[in-house]
XYZ file of C-alpha atoms in Angstrom:
449
model
C -39.206 -27.199 -13.184
C -39.583 -23.330 -12.226
C -39.935 -24.202 -8.395
C -36.727 -26.141 -8.572
C -35.256 -23.050 -10.072
C -36.253 -20.765 -7.422
C -34.966 -23.574 -4.369
C -31.651 -23.305 -6.390
C -31.462 -19.680 -6.815
C -32.065 -19.055 -3.387
C -29.533 -21.165 -2.098
C -26.800 -19.388 -4.514
C -28.008 -16.377 -3.530
C -27.713 -17.300 0.557
C -24.200 -18.745 -0.249
C -23.079 -15.092 -2.145
C -24.174 -13.561 1.023
C -22.217 -15.964 3.325
C -18.938 -15.370 0.728
C -19.107 -11.611 1.298
C -19.778 -12.003 5.413
C -16.657 -9.408 5.508
C -18.158 -7.028 3.374
C -21.967 -6.752 4.580
C -20.835 -7.353 8.432
C -24.305 -9.956 8.951
C -23.122 -12.970 10.692
C -23.307 -15.803 8.544
C -25.144 -17.932 10.582
C -28.143 -15.761 10.261
C -27.771 -15.867 6.330
C -27.753 -19.606 6.707
C -30.797 -20.035 8.855
C -32.601 -17.890 6.223
C -31.912 -20.231 3.477
C -33.092 -23.316 5.313
C -36.417 -21.363 5.879
C -36.462 -20.295 2.763
C -35.861 -23.264 0.924
C -38.144 -25.508 2.657
C -40.784 -22.676 2.835
C -40.505 -22.569 -1.008
C -40.602 -26.710 -1.420
C -43.579 -26.473 0.486
C -45.460 -24.635 -2.350
C -45.582 -27.754 -4.289
C -44.013 -30.949 -2.358
C -45.799 -33.166 -4.413
C -43.536 -32.543 -7.314
C -40.703 -34.405 -5.441
C -42.921 -36.428 -2.938
C -45.648 -38.238 -4.976
C -47.396 -38.850 -1.590
C -47.796 -35.358 -0.402
C -51.100 -34.860 -1.544
C -54.053 -33.878 0.338
C -54.905 -34.072 4.153
C -51.257 -35.732 4.028
C -48.970 -32.574 2.300
C -48.253 -31.231 5.496
C -47.239 -34.920 7.224
C -45.349 -35.737 4.332
C -43.156 -32.732 4.337
C -42.576 -32.530 8.419
C -41.611 -36.257 8.032
C -39.182 -35.249 5.329
C -37.691 -32.335 7.396
C -37.479 -34.573 10.760
C -35.351 -37.176 8.355
C -32.698 -34.592 7.364
C -33.116 -32.981 10.906
C -32.195 -36.111 12.730
C -29.399 -36.738 10.088
C -28.229 -32.415 10.750
C -28.417 -33.443 14.628
C -26.376 -36.215 14.756
C -23.305 -34.238 13.303
C -24.465 -31.376 15.794
C -24.517 -33.232 18.827
C -21.194 -34.804 17.940
C -19.603 -31.091 16.982
C -21.111 -30.018 20.615
C -19.508 -32.761 22.375
C -16.280 -32.753 20.731
C -15.901 -28.707 21.167
C -16.777 -29.335 24.826
C -14.692 -32.234 25.776
C -11.832 -30.374 24.123
C -12.351 -27.056 25.954
C -12.704 -28.892 29.140
C -9.589 -30.332 28.682
C -7.902 -27.084 27.615
C -9.145 -25.132 30.147
C -8.053 -27.502 32.874
C -4.104 -27.051 31.683
C -4.519 -30.836 29.701
C -2.807 -29.810 26.678
C 0.049 -27.992 28.816
C 2.604 -30.781 28.153
C 1.737 -31.330 24.622
C 2.447 -27.844 24.007
C 5.896 -28.248 25.662
C 6.401 -31.069 23.367
C 5.698 -29.287 20.547
C 7.588 -25.967 21.960
C 9.861 -24.063 18.997
C 10.860 -21.121 18.481
C 11.287 -21.481 14.742
C 7.646 -20.632 12.608
C 8.694 -22.946 10.038
C 9.292 -25.991 12.669
C 6.473 -25.444 14.117
C 4.269 -25.267 10.599
C 5.589 -28.725 10.041
C 5.083 -30.346 13.321
C 1.304 -28.739 13.010
C 0.902 -30.282 9.626
C 2.179 -33.742 10.317
C 0.700 -34.311 13.867
C -2.590 -33.085 12.457
C -2.684 -35.451 9.596
C -1.747 -38.359 11.678
C -4.388 -37.616 14.242
C -7.188 -36.827 11.862
C -6.837 -40.465 10.574
C -6.968 -42.037 14.424
C -9.622 -39.383 15.401
C -11.552 -37.523 12.485
C -11.127 -34.417 11.085
C -13.392 -32.514 12.916
C -12.377 -33.364 16.702
C -8.740 -33.090 15.159
C -9.448 -29.693 14.206
C -10.656 -28.172 17.267
C -7.719 -30.063 19.502
C -4.812 -28.302 17.098
C -6.400 -25.120 17.187
C -6.534 -25.282 21.489
C -2.760 -25.991 20.801
C -2.144 -23.340 18.461
C -3.665 -20.878 21.020
C -0.924 -22.094 23.455
C 1.945 -21.873 20.819
C 1.436 -18.573 18.417
C 0.420 -15.553 19.970
C 0.468 -13.320 16.762
C -3.263 -13.354 15.101
C -1.704 -13.294 11.363
C 0.560 -16.220 12.138
C -2.230 -18.005 13.863
C -4.741 -18.146 11.103
C -1.729 -19.221 8.288
C -1.333 -22.187 10.718
C -4.837 -22.802 11.374
C -5.583 -23.101 7.695
C -2.891 -25.799 7.250
C -4.697 -27.248 10.247
C -8.184 -27.601 7.781
C -5.819 -28.681 4.798
C -3.967 -31.290 6.658
C -7.123 -32.701 9.062
C -8.501 -33.314 5.423
C -6.177 -34.827 4.021
C -5.303 -37.013 6.993
C -9.183 -38.090 7.097
C -9.619 -39.079 3.304
C -6.960 -42.208 3.457
C -8.679 -43.412 6.802
C -11.998 -45.254 6.696
C -12.705 -43.745 9.830
C -11.076 -40.384 9.011
C -13.921 -38.428 7.573
C -18.185 -39.013 7.341
C -18.015 -39.378 3.570
C -15.009 -41.950 3.972
C -17.428 -44.174 7.033
C -20.207 -43.880 4.441
C -18.204 -45.406 1.649
C -16.671 -48.164 4.092
C -20.264 -48.819 5.652
C -21.744 -49.204 2.343
C -18.865 -51.458 0.963
C -17.455 -50.370 -1.650
C -13.983 -49.558 -0.337
C -12.412 -51.644 2.465
C -10.086 -50.305 4.979
C -6.915 -52.090 3.328
C -7.636 -50.356 -0.109
C -8.189 -47.063 1.227
C -5.137 -46.627 3.359
C -2.869 -48.527 0.767
C -3.920 -46.557 -1.938
C -4.959 -43.087 -0.631
C -2.247 -42.716 1.844
C 0.189 -41.408 -0.800
C -1.780 -38.584 -2.756
C -3.565 -37.499 0.817
C 0.250 -37.280 2.006
C 1.108 -35.110 -0.942
C -1.930 -33.165 -1.101
C -0.733 -32.104 2.671
C 2.940 -31.652 1.986
C 2.981 -29.184 -1.238
C 0.486 -26.824 0.703
C 2.654 -27.148 3.721
C 5.337 -26.077 1.812
C 4.049 -23.160 0.087
C 2.377 -21.664 3.341
C 5.984 -21.939 4.865
C 7.498 -19.563 2.466
C 5.078 -17.054 4.213
C 6.290 -17.385 7.525
C 9.934 -16.273 8.622
C 11.653 -15.729 11.859
C 10.649 -16.657 15.466
C 7.478 -17.303 17.121
C 6.865 -14.673 20.242
C 6.058 -16.444 23.933
C 2.872 -16.544 24.787
C 1.449 -15.365 27.790
C -1.123 -17.896 29.201
C -2.242 -16.764 32.556
C -5.585 -19.166 32.479
C -3.308 -22.092 33.224
C -1.127 -20.549 36.142
C -0.904 -22.958 38.987
C -2.979 -22.010 41.827
C -3.557 -23.045 45.569
C -6.756 -24.860 44.779
C -5.870 -25.744 41.096
C -6.030 -29.134 39.787
C -2.559 -31.289 40.320
C -0.218 -32.218 37.455
C -1.554 -35.556 37.479
C -4.777 -34.613 37.559
C -4.487 -32.751 34.458
C -2.706 -35.318 32.602
C -5.796 -37.541 33.746
C -8.173 -35.175 32.345
C -6.065 -35.351 28.894
C -5.950 -39.070 28.590
C -9.705 -39.168 29.761
C -10.330 -36.425 26.724
C -8.337 -37.332 24.105
C -8.106 -41.291 24.776
C -12.180 -40.750 24.586
C -12.154 -39.303 21.563
C -10.027 -42.086 20.024
C -12.492 -44.591 21.801
C -15.372 -43.209 19.735
C -14.913 -44.891 16.847
C -14.099 -47.966 18.633
C -17.449 -47.904 20.281
C -19.511 -47.272 17.193
C -17.958 -50.375 15.577
C -18.817 -52.560 18.773
C -22.280 -50.788 19.527
C -22.838 -50.031 15.602
C -24.508 -46.738 17.260
C -24.094 -43.332 15.583
C -20.718 -41.305 16.399
C -22.473 -39.130 18.352
C -23.637 -41.348 21.227
C -19.958 -42.107 21.811
C -19.017 -38.898 21.814
C -21.785 -37.769 24.657
C -20.759 -40.942 26.547
C -16.753 -39.873 26.690
C -18.557 -36.050 27.970
C -20.619 -37.954 30.544
C -17.283 -39.450 32.043
C -14.997 -36.803 31.795
C -17.738 -34.330 33.228
C -18.318 -36.850 36.185
C -14.421 -36.975 36.731
C -13.600 -33.499 36.879
C -16.573 -32.888 38.897
C -15.206 -35.207 41.434
C -11.667 -33.621 40.964
C -13.219 -30.303 41.806
C -15.881 -31.358 44.713
C -12.043 -32.457 46.126
C -10.503 -29.481 45.806
C -13.214 -27.411 47.349
C -13.631 -29.721 50.488
C -9.439 -29.261 50.729
C -9.372 -25.659 50.351
C -12.561 -24.234 51.560
C -11.553 -21.214 52.724
C -9.119 -20.162 49.559
C -11.644 -21.229 47.082
C -12.154 -18.368 44.693
C -14.416 -18.724 41.217
C -11.721 -19.643 38.673
C -12.196 -23.394 39.505
C -16.048 -22.866 39.142
C -15.632 -21.371 35.682
C -13.447 -24.502 34.150
C -16.553 -26.884 35.128
C -18.766 -28.205 32.569
C -21.990 -26.497 33.229
C -20.370 -23.172 33.124
C -18.464 -24.029 29.308
C -21.528 -25.197 28.089
C -22.458 -21.597 28.022
C -19.368 -20.850 25.990
C -19.878 -22.989 23.070
C -20.160 -20.793 19.702
C -23.301 -21.170 18.979
C -22.726 -19.092 15.660
C -20.913 -22.338 14.387
C -23.743 -24.454 15.549
C -26.445 -22.488 13.921
C -24.405 -22.134 10.652
C -23.818 -25.680 10.607
C -27.919 -26.405 11.021
C -28.756 -23.940 8.508
C -26.693 -25.256 5.526
C -27.291 -28.741 6.303
C -30.825 -28.632 6.207
C -30.485 -26.168 3.014
C -28.563 -28.647 1.217
C -30.599 -31.285 2.494
C -33.529 -29.313 0.470
C -31.428 -29.401 -2.475
C -31.315 -33.185 -2.171
C -35.031 -33.618 -1.514
C -35.798 -32.254 -4.730
C -33.128 -34.123 -6.712
C -30.716 -31.359 -7.487
C -27.540 -33.402 -6.490
C -28.603 -36.698 -8.244
C -29.168 -34.638 -11.680
C -25.999 -33.146 -11.174
C -23.884 -36.483 -10.709
C -25.901 -37.904 -13.687
C -24.982 -34.689 -16.036
C -21.316 -34.627 -15.021
C -21.508 -38.793 -16.054
C -22.840 -37.950 -19.447
C -20.644 -34.866 -20.103
C -17.586 -36.334 -19.408
C -18.500 -39.642 -21.075
C -17.511 -41.680 -17.975
C -13.861 -40.311 -17.193
C -13.950 -40.878 -13.501
C -10.638 -38.549 -13.036
C -12.736 -35.685 -14.485
C -16.073 -36.739 -12.419
C -14.723 -37.433 -8.985
C -12.385 -34.209 -9.201
C -15.481 -31.973 -10.503
C -17.490 -33.653 -7.325
C -14.467 -32.632 -4.910
C -14.804 -29.181 -5.795
C -18.134 -29.016 -5.541
C -17.892 -30.518 -1.740
C -16.152 -27.378 -1.227
C -19.235 -25.058 -2.400
C -21.876 -27.672 -0.894
C -21.745 -30.240 2.099
C -19.690 -33.349 0.661
C -22.154 -35.821 2.664
C -25.141 -35.458 0.168
C -22.918 -35.312 -2.550
C -21.296 -38.776 -1.575
C -24.562 -40.242 -0.556
C -26.239 -39.075 -4.370
C -23.297 -40.984 -5.761
C -23.724 -44.153 -3.879
C -27.094 -44.237 -4.880
C -27.119 -43.353 -8.569
C -23.651 -45.335 -9.419
C -24.149 -49.093 -8.988
C -21.148 -51.409 -7.529
C -19.605 -53.137 -10.556
C -18.215 -56.726 -9.971
C -14.865 -55.427 -11.890
C -13.424 -52.537 -13.418
C -13.676 -48.762 -12.249
C -16.895 -49.320 -10.298
C -15.730 -52.638 -8.567
C -15.137 -52.599 -5.135
C -11.876 -50.176 -4.424
C -11.912 -49.428 -7.821
C -10.464 -46.245 -9.136
C -14.213 -44.463 -8.893
C -15.185 -45.029 -5.410
C -11.090 -44.513 -3.967
C -11.145 -41.082 -5.876
C -14.395 -40.338 -4.563
C -12.974 -40.980 -1.298
C -9.782 -38.810 -1.659
C -11.843 -35.843 -3.923
C -14.729 -35.376 -1.438
C -12.381 -35.066 1.857
C -9.497 -33.094 0.136
C -12.065 -31.437 -1.746
C -13.448 -29.691 1.168
C -10.361 -27.500 2.172
C -10.611 -24.998 -1.192
C -13.238 -23.284 0.968
C -13.511 -22.685 4.296
C -16.753 -23.557 4.361
C -16.203 -26.606 2.314
C -15.589 -29.014 5.152
C -16.588 -29.480 9.155
C -12.854 -28.768 9.907
C -12.884 -25.493 8.049
C -16.350 -24.638 9.571
C -15.278 -24.961 13.400
C -11.701 -23.391 12.719
C -13.800 -20.245 10.912
C -15.647 -19.919 14.245
C -12.756 -20.745 16.755
C -10.393 -18.329 15.057
C -12.964 -16.045 13.507
C -11.529 -16.199 9.848
C -13.684 -14.298 7.273
C -14.591 -16.390 4.232
C -13.049 -13.497 1.933
C -9.402 -14.108 3.627
C -9.466 -18.015 3.105
C -10.498 -17.527 -0.442
C -7.718 -15.276 -1.490
C -4.566 -16.649 0.484
C -5.543 -20.198 1.178
C -8.124 -21.699 -1.847
C -5.313 -21.906 -4.633
C -3.097 -23.388 -2.271
C -5.441 -25.886 -1.371
C -6.485 -26.186 -4.751
C -2.515 -27.186 -6.101
C -2.184 -29.810 -3.331
C -5.165 -31.403 -4.379
C -4.757 -31.958 -8.108
C -1.180 -33.285 -7.009
C -2.753 -36.086 -4.942
C -5.017 -36.952 -8.049
C -1.843 -37.000 -10.311
C -0.148 -38.837 -8.042
C -2.668 -41.384 -7.804
C -3.162 -41.437 -11.556
C 0.568 -42.395 -11.327
C 0.197 -45.132 -8.895
C -2.114 -46.733 -11.155
C 0.035 -46.586 -14.255
C 2.957 -47.794 -12.008
C 0.897 -50.293 -10.229
């Protein structure tokens, strides 16, 4: 028991230092990696307490197997993130988002906010909240020059992406898990969670719109100016449709092949990489005398060196540390305690789980709930019952309350360099209001229908 307390204490301490990154100036990725190593090192002192087979000469082998199990699960997320970031960066650097930017172009700050909100909400249901966030941040960089305004838009992207992903069976990792498990159906979660998810986005969007007044300053984007040896408009559009269309195809690929999503994302990256290489080989042959270094920098081999490794390593550290908490049974114990404390009130239980999902990763929380609560033939725990639908909503939307509470938040944090403290002060309460409004909306739906 004492060892469990020590492991939890290390996690809480590490989380505290991540939260005050803006004060300490110590990179959050460094703290996350230390959390990962420290929790598993403590675990190694008495692994037999949690893994009965870890005794004698088998201790090291059993613990290594457990770590590799969590690492395998984490790696699928990291490779998906790497692939998605590279694809979107490749599309952006080659001018693929230019015509999307032109379609969304407006001088009004508030008008842009609503366009960003609805586009993010819709795209995150089709793609996933992580990929959508990356795409929208790239578009925002082409539309909003002022950093102060852009981080407000970026914060709304996090909220809208998580809300949009919650009502779609393929929009978030947790809804995919629940859908694959068979506790929710695609039709059920779409029809009953759509309106609560929409409300959880609309209310924060309205509140944030009050802080935006006036017109936008033009963005001077010199990176995409036409050059004698640059891609043609047709080639740029081809890259856009291959990139974004490929991202849309990933869940279809998963459904057909039953392979993990990261396999599909790497396939799309491979196709796009090959196509752009062919484009640039032809450009080099046609403009050999005038070719410069700009196009070389736009090729995938160069872009890979510019991937934000801080975000990747932060994700690695956090997910592996949470994996240790899962192994020692803390998350399952927490779920049991909630059930006993609130006497089976599933609105309160799932609501608290949603708040917790903004602190620790929602994936192991949902996994713990699926393992702890049995599916029943009727009632709240039946397929498409109140508990499972609310779990899909709360675990998805709840992650918006802290910037490190969701994959979308983590990647936006890395891309726009938003600090944990700023988000906590300015956005957390806004997201919380929307979160509660969505739960209230679901409650009314159940009363009426």
